[in-house]
Coordinates of C-alpha atoms in Angstrom, one line a residue:
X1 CA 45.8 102.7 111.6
X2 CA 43.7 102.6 114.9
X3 CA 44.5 99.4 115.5
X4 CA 46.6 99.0 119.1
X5 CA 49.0 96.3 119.6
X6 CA 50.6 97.0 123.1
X7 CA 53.1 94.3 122.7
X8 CA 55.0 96.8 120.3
X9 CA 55.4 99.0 123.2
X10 CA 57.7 96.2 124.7
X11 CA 61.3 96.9 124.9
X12 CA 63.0 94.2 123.4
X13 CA 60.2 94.1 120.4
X14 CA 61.0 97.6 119.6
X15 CA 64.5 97.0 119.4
X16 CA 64.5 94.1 117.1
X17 CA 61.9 95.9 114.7
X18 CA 64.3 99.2 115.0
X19 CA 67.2 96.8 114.0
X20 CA 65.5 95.0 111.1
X21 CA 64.3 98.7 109.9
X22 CA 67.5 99.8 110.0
X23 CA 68.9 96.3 108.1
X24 CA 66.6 96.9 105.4
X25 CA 67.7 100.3 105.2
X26 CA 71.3 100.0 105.0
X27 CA 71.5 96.3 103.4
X28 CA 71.3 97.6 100.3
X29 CA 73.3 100.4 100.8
X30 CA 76.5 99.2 99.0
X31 CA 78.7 101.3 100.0
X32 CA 81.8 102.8 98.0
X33 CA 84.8 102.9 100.5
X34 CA 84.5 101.8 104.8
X35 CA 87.0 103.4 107.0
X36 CA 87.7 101.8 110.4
X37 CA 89.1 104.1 113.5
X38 CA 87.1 106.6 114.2
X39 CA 89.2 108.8 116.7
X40 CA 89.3 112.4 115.7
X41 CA 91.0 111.9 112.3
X42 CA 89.2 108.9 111.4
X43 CA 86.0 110.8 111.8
X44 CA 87.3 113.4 109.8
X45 CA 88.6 111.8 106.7
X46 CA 85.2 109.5 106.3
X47 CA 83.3 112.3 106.6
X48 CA 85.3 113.9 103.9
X49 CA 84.9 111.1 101.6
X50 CA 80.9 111.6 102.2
X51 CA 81.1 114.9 101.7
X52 CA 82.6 114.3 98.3
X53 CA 79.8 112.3 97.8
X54 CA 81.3 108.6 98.2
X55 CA 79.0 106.0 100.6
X56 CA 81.0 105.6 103.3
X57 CA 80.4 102.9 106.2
X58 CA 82.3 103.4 109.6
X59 CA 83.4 100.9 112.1
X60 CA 85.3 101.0 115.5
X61 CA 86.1 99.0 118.4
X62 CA 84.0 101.2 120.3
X63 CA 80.3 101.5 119.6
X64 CA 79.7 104.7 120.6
X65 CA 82.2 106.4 118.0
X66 CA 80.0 104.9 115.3
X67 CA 77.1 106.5 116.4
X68 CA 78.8 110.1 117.0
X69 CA 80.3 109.7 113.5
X70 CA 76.6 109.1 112.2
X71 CA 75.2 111.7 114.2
X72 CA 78.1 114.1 112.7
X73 CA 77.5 113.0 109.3
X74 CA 73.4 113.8 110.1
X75 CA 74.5 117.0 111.3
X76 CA 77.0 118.1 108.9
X77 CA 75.1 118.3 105.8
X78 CA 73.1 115.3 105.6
X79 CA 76.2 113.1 103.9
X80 CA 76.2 109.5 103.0
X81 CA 77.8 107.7 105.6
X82 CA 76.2 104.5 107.8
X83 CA 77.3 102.8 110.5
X84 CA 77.9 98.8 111.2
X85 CA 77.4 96.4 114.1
X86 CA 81.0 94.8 114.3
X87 CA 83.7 93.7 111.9
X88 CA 81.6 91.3 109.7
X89 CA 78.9 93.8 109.2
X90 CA 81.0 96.4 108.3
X91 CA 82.3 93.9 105.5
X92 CA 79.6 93.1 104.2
X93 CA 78.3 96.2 103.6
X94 CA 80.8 97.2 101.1
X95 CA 80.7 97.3 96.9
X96 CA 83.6 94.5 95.7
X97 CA 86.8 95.1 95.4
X98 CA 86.2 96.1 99.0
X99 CA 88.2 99.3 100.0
X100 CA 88.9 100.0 103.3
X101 CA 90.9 102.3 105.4
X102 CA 91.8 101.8 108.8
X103 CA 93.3 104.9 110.9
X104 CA 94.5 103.2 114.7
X105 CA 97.4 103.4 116.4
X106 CA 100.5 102.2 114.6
X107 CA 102.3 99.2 115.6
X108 CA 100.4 96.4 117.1
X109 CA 97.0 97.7 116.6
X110 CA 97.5 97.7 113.3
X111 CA 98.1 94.1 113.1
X112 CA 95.3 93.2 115.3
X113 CA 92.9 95.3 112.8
X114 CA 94.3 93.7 110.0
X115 CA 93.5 90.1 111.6
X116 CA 90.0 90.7 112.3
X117 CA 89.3 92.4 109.4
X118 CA 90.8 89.9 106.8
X119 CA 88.3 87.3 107.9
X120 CA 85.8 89.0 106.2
X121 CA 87.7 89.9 102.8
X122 CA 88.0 88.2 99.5
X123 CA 90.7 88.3 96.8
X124 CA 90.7 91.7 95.0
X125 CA 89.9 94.1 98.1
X126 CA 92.0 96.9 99.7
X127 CA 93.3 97.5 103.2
X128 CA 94.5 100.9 103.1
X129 CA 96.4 102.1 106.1
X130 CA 96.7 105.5 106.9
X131 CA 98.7 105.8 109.7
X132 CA 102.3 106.8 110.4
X133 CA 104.1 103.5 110.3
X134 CA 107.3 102.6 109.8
X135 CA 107.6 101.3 106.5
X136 CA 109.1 97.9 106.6
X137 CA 106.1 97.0 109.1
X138 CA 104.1 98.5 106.0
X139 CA 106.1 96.1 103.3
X140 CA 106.0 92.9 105.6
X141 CA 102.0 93.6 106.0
X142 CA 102.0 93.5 102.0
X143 CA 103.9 90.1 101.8
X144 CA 101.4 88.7 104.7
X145 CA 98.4 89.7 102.6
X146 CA 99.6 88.7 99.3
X147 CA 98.7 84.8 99.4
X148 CA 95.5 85.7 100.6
X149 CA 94.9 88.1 97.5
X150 CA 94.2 90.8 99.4
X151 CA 96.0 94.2 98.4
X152 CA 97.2 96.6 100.9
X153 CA 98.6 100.4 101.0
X154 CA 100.7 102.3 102.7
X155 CA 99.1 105.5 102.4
X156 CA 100.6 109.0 104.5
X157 CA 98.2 111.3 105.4
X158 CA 99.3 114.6 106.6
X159 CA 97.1 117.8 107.6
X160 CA 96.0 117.0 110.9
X161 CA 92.1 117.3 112.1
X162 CA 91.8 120.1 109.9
X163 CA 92.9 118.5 107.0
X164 CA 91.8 115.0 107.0
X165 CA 88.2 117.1 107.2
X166 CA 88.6 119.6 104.5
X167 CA 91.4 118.5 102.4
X168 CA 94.7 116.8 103.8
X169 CA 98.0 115.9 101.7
X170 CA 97.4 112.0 100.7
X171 CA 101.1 109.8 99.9
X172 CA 99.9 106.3 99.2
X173 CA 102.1 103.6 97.8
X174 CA 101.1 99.9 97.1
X175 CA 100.3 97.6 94.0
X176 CA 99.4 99.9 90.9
X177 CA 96.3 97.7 90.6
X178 CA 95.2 98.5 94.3
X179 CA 96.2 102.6 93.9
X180 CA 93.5 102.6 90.5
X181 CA 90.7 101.1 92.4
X182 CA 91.2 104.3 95.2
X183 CA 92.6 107.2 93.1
X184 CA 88.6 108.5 92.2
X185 CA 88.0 108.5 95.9
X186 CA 91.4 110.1 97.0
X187 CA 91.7 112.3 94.0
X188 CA 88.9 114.0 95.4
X189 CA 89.4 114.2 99.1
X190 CA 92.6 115.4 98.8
X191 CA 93.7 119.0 99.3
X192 CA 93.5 121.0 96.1
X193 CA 95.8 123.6 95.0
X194 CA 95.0 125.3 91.7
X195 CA 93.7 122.4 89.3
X196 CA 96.0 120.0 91.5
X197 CA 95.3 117.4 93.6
X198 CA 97.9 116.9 96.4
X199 CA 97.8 113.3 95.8
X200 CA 99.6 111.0 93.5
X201 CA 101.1 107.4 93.0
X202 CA 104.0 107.3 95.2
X203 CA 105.2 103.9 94.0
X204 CA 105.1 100.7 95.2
X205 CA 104.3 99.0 98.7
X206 CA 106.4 101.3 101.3
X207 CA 107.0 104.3 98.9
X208 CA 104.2 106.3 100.1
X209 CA 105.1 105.5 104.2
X210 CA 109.0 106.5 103.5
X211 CA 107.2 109.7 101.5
X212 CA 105.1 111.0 104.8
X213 CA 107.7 110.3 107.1
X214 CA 110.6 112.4 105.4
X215 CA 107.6 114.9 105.3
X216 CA 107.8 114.7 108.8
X217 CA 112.0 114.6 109.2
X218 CA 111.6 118.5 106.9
X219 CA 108.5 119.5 109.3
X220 CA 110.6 118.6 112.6
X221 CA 113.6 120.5 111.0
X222 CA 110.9 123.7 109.7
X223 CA 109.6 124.2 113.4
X224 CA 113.1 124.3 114.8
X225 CA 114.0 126.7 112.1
X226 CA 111.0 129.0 113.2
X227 CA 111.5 128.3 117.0
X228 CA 115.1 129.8 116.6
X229 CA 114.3 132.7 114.5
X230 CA 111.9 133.4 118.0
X231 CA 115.0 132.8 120.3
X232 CA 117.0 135.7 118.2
X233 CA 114.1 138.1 118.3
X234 CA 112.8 137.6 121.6
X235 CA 116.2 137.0 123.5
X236 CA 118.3 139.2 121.3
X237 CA 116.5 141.8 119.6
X238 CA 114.3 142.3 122.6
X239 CA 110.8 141.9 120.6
X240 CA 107.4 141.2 122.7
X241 CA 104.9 138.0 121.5
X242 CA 102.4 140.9 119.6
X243 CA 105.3 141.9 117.2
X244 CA 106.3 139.0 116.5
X245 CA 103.2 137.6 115.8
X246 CA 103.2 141.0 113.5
X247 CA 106.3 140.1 112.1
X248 CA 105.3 136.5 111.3
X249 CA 101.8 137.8 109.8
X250 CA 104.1 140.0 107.7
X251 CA 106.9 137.5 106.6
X252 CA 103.2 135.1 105.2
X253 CA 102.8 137.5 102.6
X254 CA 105.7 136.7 101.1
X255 CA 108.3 134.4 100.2
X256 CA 108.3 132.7 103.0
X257 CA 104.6 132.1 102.9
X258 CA 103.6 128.7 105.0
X259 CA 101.0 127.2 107.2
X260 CA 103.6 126.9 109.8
X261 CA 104.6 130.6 109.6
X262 CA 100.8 131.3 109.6
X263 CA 100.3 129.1 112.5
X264 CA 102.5 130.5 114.5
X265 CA 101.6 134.2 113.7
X266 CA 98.2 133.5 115.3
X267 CA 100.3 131.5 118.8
X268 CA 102.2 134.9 119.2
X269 CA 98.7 136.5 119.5
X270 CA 96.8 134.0 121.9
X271 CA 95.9 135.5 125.3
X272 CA 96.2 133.1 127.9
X273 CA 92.5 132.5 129.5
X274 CA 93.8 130.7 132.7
X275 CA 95.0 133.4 134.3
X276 CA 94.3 136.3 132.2
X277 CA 97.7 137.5 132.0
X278 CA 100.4 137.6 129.3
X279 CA 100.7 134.9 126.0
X280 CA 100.2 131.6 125.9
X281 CA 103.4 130.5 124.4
X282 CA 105.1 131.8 127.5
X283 CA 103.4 129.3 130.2
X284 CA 104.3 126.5 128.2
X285 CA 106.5 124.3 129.2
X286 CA 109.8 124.1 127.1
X287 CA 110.2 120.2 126.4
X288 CA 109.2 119.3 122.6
X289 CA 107.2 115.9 122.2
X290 CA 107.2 113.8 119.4
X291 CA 105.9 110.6 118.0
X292 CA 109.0 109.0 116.0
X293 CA 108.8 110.0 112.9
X294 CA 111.7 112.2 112.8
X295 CA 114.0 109.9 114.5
X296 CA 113.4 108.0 111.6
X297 CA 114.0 110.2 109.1
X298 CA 117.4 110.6 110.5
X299 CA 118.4 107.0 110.8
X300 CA 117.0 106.4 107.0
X301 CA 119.4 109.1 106.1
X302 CA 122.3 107.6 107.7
X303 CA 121.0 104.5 105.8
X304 CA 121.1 105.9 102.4
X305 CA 124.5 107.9 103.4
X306 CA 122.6 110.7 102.6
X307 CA 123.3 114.2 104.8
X308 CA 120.7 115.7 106.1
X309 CA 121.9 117.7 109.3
X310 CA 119.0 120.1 109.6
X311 CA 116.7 117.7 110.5
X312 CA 119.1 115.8 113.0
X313 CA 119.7 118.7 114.9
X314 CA 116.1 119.3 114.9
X315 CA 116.0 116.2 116.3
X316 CA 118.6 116.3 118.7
X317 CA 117.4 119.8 120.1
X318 CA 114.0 117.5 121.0
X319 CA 116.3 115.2 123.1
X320 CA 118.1 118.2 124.7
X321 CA 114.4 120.0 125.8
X322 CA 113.8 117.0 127.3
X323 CA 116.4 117.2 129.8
X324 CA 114.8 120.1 131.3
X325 CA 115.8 119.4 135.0
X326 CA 119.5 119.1 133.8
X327 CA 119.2 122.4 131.9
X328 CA 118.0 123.8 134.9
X329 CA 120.6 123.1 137.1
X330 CA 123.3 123.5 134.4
X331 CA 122.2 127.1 134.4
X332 CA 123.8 127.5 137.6
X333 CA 127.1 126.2 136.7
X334 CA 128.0 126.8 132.8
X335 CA 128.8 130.6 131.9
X336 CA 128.0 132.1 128.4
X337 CA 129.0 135.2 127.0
X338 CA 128.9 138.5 128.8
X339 CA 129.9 140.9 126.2
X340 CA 127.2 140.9 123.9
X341 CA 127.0 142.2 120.2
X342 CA 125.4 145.7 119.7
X343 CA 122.3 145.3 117.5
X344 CA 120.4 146.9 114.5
X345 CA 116.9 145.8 115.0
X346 CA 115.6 146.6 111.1
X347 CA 118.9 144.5 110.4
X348 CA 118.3 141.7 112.4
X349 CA 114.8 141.0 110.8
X350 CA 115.8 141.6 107.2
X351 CA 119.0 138.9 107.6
X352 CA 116.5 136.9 109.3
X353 CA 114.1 136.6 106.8
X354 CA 117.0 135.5 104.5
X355 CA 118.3 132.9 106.6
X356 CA 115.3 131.5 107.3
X357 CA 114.3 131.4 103.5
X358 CA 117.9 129.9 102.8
X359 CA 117.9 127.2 105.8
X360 CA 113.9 125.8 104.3
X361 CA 115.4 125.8 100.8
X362 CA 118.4 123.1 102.2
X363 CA 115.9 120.9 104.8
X364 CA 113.7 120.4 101.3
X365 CA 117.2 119.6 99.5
X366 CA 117.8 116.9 102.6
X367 CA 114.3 115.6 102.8
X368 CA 114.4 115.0 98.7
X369 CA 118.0 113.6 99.0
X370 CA 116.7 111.0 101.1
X371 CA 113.5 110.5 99.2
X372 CA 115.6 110.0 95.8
X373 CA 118.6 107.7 97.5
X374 CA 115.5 105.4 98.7
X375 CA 113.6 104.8 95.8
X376 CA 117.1 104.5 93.9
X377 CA 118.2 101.6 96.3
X378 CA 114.5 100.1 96.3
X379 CA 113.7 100.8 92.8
X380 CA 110.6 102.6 93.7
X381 CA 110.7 105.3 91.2
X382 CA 109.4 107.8 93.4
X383 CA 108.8 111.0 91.7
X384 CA 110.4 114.3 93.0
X385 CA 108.1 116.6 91.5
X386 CA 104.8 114.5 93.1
X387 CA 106.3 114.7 96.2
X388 CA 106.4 118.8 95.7
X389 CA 102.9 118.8 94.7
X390 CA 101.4 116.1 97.1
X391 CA 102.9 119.0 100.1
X392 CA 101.6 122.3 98.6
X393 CA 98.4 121.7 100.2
X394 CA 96.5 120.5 102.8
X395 CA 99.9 119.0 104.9
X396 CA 102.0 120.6 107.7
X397 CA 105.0 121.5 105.4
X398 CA 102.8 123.0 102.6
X399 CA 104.8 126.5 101.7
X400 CA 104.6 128.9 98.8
X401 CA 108.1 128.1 97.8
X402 CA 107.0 124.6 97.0
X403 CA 105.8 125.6 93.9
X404 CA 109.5 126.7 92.8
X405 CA 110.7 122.9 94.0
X406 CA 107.7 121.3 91.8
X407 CA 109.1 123.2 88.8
X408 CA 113.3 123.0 89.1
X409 CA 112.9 118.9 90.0
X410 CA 110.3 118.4 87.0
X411 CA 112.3 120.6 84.8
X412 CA 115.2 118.4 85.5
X413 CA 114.9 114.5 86.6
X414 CA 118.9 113.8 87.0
X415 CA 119.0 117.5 89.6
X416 CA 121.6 116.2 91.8
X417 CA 120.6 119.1 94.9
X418 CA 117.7 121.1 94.7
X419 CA 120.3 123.7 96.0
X420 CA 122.4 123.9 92.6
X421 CA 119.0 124.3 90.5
X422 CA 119.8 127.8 89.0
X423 CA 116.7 129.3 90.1
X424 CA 117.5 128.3 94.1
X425 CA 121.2 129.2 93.8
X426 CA 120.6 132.4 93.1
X427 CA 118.0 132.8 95.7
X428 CA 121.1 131.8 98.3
X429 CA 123.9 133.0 96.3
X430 CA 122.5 136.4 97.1
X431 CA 121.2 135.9 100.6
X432 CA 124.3 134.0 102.3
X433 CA 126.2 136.7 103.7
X434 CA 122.6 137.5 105.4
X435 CA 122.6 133.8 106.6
X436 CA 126.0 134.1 108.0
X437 CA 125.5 137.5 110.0
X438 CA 122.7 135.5 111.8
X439 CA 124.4 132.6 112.7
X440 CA 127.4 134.4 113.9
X441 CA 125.5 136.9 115.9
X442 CA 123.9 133.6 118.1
X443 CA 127.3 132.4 118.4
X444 CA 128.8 135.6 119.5
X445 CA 125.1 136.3 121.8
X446 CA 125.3 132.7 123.5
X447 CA 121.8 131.9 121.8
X448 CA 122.0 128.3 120.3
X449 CA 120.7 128.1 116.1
X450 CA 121.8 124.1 115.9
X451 CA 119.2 123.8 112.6
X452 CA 120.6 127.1 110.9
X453 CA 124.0 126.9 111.7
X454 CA 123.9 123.1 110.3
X455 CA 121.9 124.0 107.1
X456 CA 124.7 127.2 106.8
X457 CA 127.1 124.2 107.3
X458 CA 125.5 122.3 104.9
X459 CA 125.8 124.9 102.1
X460 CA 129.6 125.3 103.0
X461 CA 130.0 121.8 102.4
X462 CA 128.6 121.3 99.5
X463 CA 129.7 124.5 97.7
X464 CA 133.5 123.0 97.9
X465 CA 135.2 120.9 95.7
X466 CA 137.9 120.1 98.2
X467 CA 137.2 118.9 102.0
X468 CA 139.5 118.4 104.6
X469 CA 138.9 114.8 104.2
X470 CA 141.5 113.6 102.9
X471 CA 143.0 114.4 106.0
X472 CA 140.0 112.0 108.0
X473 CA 141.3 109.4 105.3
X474 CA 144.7 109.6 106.0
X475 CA 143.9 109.0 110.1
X476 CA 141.8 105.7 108.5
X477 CA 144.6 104.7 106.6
X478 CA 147.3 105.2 109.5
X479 CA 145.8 103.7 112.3
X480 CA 143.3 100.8 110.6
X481 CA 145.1 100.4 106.6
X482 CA 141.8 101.5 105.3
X483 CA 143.9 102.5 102.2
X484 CA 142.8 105.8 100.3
X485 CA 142.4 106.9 96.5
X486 CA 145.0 110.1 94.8
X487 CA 143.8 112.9 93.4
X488 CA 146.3 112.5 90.7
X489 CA 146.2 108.6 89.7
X490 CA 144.0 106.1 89.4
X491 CA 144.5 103.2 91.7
X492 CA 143.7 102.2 96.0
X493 CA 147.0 103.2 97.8
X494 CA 148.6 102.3 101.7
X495 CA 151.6 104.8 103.1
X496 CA 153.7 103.1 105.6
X497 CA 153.1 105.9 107.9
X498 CA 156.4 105.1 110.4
X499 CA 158.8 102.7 111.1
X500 CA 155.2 100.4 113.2
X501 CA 153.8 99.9 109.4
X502 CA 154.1 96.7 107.8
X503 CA 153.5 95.8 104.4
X504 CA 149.5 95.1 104.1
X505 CA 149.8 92.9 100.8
X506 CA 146.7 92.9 98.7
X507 CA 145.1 96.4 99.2
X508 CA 141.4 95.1 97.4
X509 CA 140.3 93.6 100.1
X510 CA 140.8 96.4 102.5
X511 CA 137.4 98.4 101.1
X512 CA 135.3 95.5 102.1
X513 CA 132.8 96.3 104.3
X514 CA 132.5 100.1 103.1
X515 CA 129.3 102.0 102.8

């Protein structure tokens, strides 16, 4: 038309007509699934779902992340995805059952989420959290939702930015009913190896949190693994960053195939830009970070009396980086050895590939051991063999030799170690002496291997029918009357030790209070 109407040109006019364009637009855009949080990862896993071709509608705190995560979906192919003017209009902008995933901060933020968005929801619809929380917060959040009919799910993602884009390991866990209304949605989004989906039904509320974060106990106890096999051939062998980053490149190709030996190929290799000198990995400072996760890995294990040494060393060898003042000055003061073991180089690398391979095989036994003594105790009925084939793609952990763990745990449900599978005993039966050569040599060399000297540890253990324990029991029995079983009677027994024992009378009651 030629008609003019200047009071269009007004400001405020123009806004309100772009606003009720873009309501008619989007009001009957139902979409299928809304995901609130857009930091990095947020952005990342809604665009995925858009990709896939689900509607997806976005909210944040934050206006502005909305419209970058709009403009991204524009830009990266066109995809469904619209954004929403608060809480309420995010709501209401969803297909019933509402599904919604929220990726914030754990913790507190969480809550707060949860609050504001639960105004806005009706019996039926989903929260699905995908953060890294700590999985009672994820079971009482369940039991605070249930009178309102509103389901929720614990779901781990792992994969980082990457992954959440392109394909990330999934691990949710909640009401069955809740799981079948997102399983088209994550079935798809998830990380695909072969005609697999790494995805599955974890079990119920908590399952799928306890899942990711014994991912991320075998991940902490992996890197520290891989970071002492670098101590040996740097500090020992004598080996620059570009040949080991050869080596690791290498070592991919084969058994010990994994993103994290990939990863770390390619660190070797990085110039650093800042000052044009040297490797990056050699400015860096040497104190590890970390975000909880495999702190609580360790104190569920020691819950579920369930060993799992690789990863608390792992841990504990984050706790000593930290300290790096005191390290420093202790330098100066504490003497190692002087007289240090003559090498073979070829050796070295070919021992080291086998104690590597040997010390991953136990951290998955660990992590699993946990995962199984959990869902025994909760009644969760988590499945081993998921758990293998939710981590072959997409996540942190994902390894070639994961396919082996899929097999020997479905091939046998009742598997008491993934170590004593025949398949993976032979694999160490025939590499241990290998395994020992290295940890010996960093005893003799003064070079610290706390995760492969307690895996090796670990093996020894287990491989023996008789412990000096009974000698630990004895101590129990002498100085507190914890009593003690006989290896050739049935029955609780108490020694009067020496002439200070008494008679303790009923022996039953002294087991109370065991674990």
């Amino acid at each position: 038309s030629n008609l003019s109407f200047p009071f269009l040109q007004h400001p405020t006019v123009s806004h309100a007509l772009f606003s009720l364009y873009f309501f008619k637009k989007s009001v009957n855009m139902s979409c299928d699934i809304g995901l609130y949080g857009l930091a990095v990862m947020g952005q990342n896993f809604a665009l995925n779902m858009a990709s896939h071709g689900f509607k997806v509608c976005v909210c944040n705190r934050s206006p502005s992340k909305i419209e970058t995560t709009v403009a991204r979906a524009k830009a990266e192919g066109d995809v469904p995805l619209i954004g929403s003017d608060g809480p309420e209009d995010f709501c209401s902008k969803l297909s019933k059952p509402r599904k919604i995933v929220i990726l914030v901060q754990a913790g507190k933020p969480v809550d707060s989420t949860i609050a504001t968005l639960s105004q806005f929801l009706e019996p039926g619809d989903v929260i699905i959290d995908g953060g890294n929380e700590w999985y009672p917060n994820t079971i009482r959040r369940y039991e605070e939702l249930a009178p309102k009919g509103i389901h929720f799910i614990g779901m781990g993602i792992s994969g980082g930015e990457e992954g959440a884009r392109n394909g990330p390991s999934l691990m949710p866990g909640g009401p069955k009913v809740a799981y079948d209304l997102i399983e088209p949605i994550i079935t798809k989004c998830a990380a695909q190896v072969g005609d697999e989906a790494c995805t599955g039904y974890c079990g119920p509320i908590g399952a799928g949190n306890y899942v990711k974060m014994v991912h991320n106990g075998i991940e902490y106890g992996d890197m520290q693994l891989i970071s002492e096999v670098y101590d040996v051939l740097k500090n020992i062998v004598g080996m620059g960053n570009d040949e080991i980053g050869d080596l690791f490149e290498e070592w991919n190709k084969g058994e010990l195939n994994s993103y994290l030996i990939e990863i770390t190929a390619k660190i070797f290799k990085k110039k650093d830009e800042l000052t044009g000198e040297g490797h990056v990995v050699d400015y860096i400072m040497d104190k590890t970070g970390m975000k909880g996760t495999g702190r609580w890995t360790v104190q569920e294990a020691a819950e579920q009396s369930v060993a799992a040494p690789t990863i608390a060393a792992a841990l504990d060898t984050r706790y000593i980086s930290g300290r790096k003042d005191e390290r420093v000055a202790a330098e100066a003061i504490l003497e190692g050895p002087t007289d240090k073991p003559v090498v073979d180089k070829a050796q070295i690398i070919k021992d080291l590939q086998a104690a590597l391979y040997c010390s991953k095989i136990v951290s998955y036994a660990q992590g699993l051991g946990i995962i199984k003594a959990a869902s025994d105790k909760m009644e969760w009925k988590v499945d081993l063999a998921l758990c293998a084939r939710m981590w072959r793609g997409g996540c942190i952990i994902r390894a070639g030799l994961l396919k082996g763990i899929q097999e020997a745990v479905a091939r046998d449900v009742e598997l008491a170690n993934l170590i004593v599978d025949p398949g993976f005993a032979a694999d160490l039966n025939s590499r241990h002496m290998a395994w020992r050569r290295i940890v010996s040599l960093g005893i003799a060399s003064g070079i610290a291997l706390p995760s492969m000297s307690a895996s090796l540890n670990y093996y020894d253990q287990y491989r023996r029918g008789r412990l000096p324990a009974n000698l630990v029991q004895a101590q129990r029995d002498f100085f507190g009357g914890h009593t003690y079983q006989r290896v050739d009677r049935e029955g609780t027994f108490h020694t009067l030790w020496d002439d200070s024992h008494k008679d303790i009378g009923d022996l039953a009651g002294r087991t109370a209070g065991e674990v």
